[in-house]
Every structure is written in C-alpha cells, then in structure tokens.
mmCIF file of C-alpha atoms in Angstrom:
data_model
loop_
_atom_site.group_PDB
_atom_site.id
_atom_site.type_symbol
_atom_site.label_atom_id
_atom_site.label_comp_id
_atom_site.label_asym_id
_atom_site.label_seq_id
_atom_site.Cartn_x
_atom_site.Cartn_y
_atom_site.Cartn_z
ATOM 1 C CA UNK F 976 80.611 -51.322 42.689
ATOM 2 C CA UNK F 977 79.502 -47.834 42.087
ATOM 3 C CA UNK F 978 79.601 -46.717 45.960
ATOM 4 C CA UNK F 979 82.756 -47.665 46.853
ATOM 5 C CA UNK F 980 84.104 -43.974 45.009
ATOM 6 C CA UNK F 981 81.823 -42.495 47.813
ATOM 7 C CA UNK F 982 82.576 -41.444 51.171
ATOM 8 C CA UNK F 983 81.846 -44.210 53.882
ATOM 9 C CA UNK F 984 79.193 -42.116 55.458
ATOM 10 C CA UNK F 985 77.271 -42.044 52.270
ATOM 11 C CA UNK F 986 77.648 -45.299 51.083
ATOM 12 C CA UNK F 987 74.689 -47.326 52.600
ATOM 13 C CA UNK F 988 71.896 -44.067 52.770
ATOM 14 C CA UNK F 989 73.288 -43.653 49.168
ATOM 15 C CA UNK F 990 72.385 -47.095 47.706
ATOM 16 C CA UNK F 991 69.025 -47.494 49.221
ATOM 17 C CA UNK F 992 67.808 -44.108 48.320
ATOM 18 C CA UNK F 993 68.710 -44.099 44.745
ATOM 19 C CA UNK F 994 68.422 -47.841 44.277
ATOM 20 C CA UNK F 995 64.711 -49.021 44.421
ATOM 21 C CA UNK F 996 64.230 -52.639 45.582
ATOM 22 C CA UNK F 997 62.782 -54.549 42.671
ATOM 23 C CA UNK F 998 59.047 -54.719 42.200
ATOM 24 C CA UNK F 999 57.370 -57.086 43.719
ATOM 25 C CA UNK F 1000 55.281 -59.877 41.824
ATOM 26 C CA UNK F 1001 51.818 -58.564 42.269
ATOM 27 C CA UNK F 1002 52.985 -54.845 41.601
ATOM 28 C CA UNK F 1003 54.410 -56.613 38.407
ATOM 29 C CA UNK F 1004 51.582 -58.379 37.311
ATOM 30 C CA UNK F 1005 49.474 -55.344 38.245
ATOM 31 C CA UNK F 1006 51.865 -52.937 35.572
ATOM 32 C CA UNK F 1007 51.916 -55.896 33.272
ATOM 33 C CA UNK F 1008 47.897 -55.980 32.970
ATOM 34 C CA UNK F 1009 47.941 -52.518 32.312
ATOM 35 C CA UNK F 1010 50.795 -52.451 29.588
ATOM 36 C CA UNK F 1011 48.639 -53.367 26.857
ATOM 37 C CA UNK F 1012 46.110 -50.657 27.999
ATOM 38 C CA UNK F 1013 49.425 -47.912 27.791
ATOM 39 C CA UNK F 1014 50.061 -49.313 24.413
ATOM 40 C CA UNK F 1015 46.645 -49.376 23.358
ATOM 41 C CA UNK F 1016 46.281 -45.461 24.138
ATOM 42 C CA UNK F 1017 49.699 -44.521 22.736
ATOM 43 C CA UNK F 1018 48.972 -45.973 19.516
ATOM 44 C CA UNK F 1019 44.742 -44.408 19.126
ATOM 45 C CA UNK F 1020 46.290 -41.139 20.117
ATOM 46 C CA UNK F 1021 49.559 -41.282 17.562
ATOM 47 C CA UNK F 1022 46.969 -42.718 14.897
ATOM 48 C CA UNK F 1023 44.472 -39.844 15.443
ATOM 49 C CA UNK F 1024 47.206 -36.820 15.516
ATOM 50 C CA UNK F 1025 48.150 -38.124 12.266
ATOM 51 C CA UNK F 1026 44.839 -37.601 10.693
ATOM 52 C CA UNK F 1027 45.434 -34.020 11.137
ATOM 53 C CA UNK F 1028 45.220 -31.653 8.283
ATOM 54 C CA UNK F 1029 46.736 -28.773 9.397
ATOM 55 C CA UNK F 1030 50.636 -29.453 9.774
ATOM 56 C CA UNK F 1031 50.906 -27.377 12.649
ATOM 57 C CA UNK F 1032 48.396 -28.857 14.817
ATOM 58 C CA UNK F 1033 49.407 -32.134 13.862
ATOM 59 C CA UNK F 1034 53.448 -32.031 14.328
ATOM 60 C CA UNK F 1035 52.369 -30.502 17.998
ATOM 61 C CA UNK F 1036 50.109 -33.448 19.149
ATOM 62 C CA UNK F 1037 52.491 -35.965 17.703
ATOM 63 C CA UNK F 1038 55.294 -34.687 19.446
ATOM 64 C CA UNK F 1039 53.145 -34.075 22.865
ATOM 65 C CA UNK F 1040 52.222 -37.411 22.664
ATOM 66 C CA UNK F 1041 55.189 -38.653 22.427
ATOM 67 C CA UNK F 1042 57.179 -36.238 25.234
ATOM 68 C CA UNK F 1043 54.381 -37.398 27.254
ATOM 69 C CA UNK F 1044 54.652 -41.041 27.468
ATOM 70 C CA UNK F 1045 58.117 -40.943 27.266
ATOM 71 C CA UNK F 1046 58.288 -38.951 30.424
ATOM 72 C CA UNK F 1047 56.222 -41.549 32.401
ATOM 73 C CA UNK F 1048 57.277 -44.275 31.083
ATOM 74 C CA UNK F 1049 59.022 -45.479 34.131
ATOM 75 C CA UNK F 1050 56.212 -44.875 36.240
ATOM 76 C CA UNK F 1051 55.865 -47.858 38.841
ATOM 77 C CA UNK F 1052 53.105 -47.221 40.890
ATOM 78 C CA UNK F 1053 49.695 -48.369 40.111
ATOM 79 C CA UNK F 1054 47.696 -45.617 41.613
ATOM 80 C CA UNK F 1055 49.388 -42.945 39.339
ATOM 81 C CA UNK F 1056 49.300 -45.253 36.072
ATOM 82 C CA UNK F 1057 45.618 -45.269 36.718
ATOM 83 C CA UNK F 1058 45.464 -41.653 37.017
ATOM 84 C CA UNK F 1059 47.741 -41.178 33.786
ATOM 85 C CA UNK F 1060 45.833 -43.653 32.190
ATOM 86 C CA UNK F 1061 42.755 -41.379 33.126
ATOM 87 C CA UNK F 1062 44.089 -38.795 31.813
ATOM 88 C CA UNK F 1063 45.445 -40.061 28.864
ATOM 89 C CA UNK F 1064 41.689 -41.334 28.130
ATOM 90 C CA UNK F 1065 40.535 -38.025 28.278
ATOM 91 C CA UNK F 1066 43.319 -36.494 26.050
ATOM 92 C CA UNK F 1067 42.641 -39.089 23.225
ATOM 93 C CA UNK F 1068 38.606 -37.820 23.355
ATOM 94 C CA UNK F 1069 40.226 -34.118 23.041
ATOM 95 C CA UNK F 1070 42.131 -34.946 20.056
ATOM 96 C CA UNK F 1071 39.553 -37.466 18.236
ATOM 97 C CA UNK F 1072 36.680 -33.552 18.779
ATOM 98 C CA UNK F 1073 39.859 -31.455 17.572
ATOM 99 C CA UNK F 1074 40.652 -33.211 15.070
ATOM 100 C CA UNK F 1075 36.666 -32.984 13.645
ATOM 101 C CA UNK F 1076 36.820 -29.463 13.574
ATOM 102 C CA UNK F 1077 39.854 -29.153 12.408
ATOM 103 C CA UNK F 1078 38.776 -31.136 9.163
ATOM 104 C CA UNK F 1079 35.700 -29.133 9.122
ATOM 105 C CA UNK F 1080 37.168 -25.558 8.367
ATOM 106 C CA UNK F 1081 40.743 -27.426 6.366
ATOM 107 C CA UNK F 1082 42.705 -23.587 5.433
ATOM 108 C CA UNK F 1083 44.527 -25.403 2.459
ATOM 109 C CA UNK F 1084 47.937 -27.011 2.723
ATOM 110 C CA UNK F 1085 50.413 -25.189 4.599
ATOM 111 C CA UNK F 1086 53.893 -24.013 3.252
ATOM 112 C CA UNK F 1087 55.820 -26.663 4.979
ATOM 113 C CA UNK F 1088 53.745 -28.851 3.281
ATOM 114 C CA UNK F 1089 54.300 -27.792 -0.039
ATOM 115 C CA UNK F 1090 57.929 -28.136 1.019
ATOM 116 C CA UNK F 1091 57.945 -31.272 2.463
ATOM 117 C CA UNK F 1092 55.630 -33.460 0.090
ATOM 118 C CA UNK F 1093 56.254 -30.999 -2.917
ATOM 119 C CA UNK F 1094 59.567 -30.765 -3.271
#
C-alpha cells in the first residue's frame, strides 16, 4: 500500500486528497454520452489541419490539437467538458476559415517540404 512509507499523520488526509472516489454512474454515463462528441471534434479538427498547405501552419495546428486534448483528457467534470467542448467547437470553425485563406494566397511549397517529400 503506497501510504504506509508515509508518516502516520499524513496517511489518511493523504489518500483522500490525492485519491478521487470513483465516478459515480450518472457522472459516467454523462462523460460516456459525450465521448463520441470529444472524438468526433478531435478527429474534424486533425482532418482539417491536415488540409493545410503551408507546412508551418499546418505542423502548428496539428500539434496544438493534439497538446490540447491530451492535456484534458482526464477531465471528469461535466460542466468543464461542456465548456471545452465549447470551445473546441469554436476552434474547429477557426481552423476550417484559416485554412480557406490559407489555400487562397498558397506561397509555393516550403523548404521542409522539398526535404521531406523530395528527398
């Protein structure tokens, strides 16, 4: 047990601050409805930073994206997975408008490009 290495006084405010009770079953079902939602968003945004023609912007949304998500991805409360969720809806319209005008005025393939497909 991983307390016992601690000092008695810390044992018991130790285990129930950094050990979370599990979820209960409508806070699961809740996070489970909105799992596919999560996906859903993760996947439109990955698909439309790859449509990218510019290297650099592209690289830097894919990798935002994914920091992102992975950062919340052990979010538990509902509230603030709505929020994110929010959010994340409004960050996937962003992208889909950058991503016009960014294949509007295309400046030609970039070196790492050239590099990387070219070799």
């Amino acid at each position: 047990h991983r307390t016992q290495s601690l000092p008695h006084r810390f044992r018991r405010s130790f285990s129930f601050a950094f050990f979370p009770s599990r979820p209960t079953s409508s806070l699961f079902q809740i996070l489970s409805m909105m799992r596919p939602i999560v996906l859903s968003l993760y996947r439109n945004m990955l698909r439309q930073g790859k449509q990218f023609k510019d290297y650099n912007f592209r690289e830097y949304i894919l990798r935002r994206v994914r920091e992102q998500f992975r950062s919340r991805q052990h979010v538990a409360e509902p509230e603030h997975v709505e929020q994110l969720v929010s959010k994340a809806r409004d960050t996937l319209n962003l992208i889909q408008r950058q991503r016009v005008l960014d294949n509007m005025y295309n400046r030609g393939d970039n070196i790492m490009e050239k590099i990387r497909f070219h070799p």
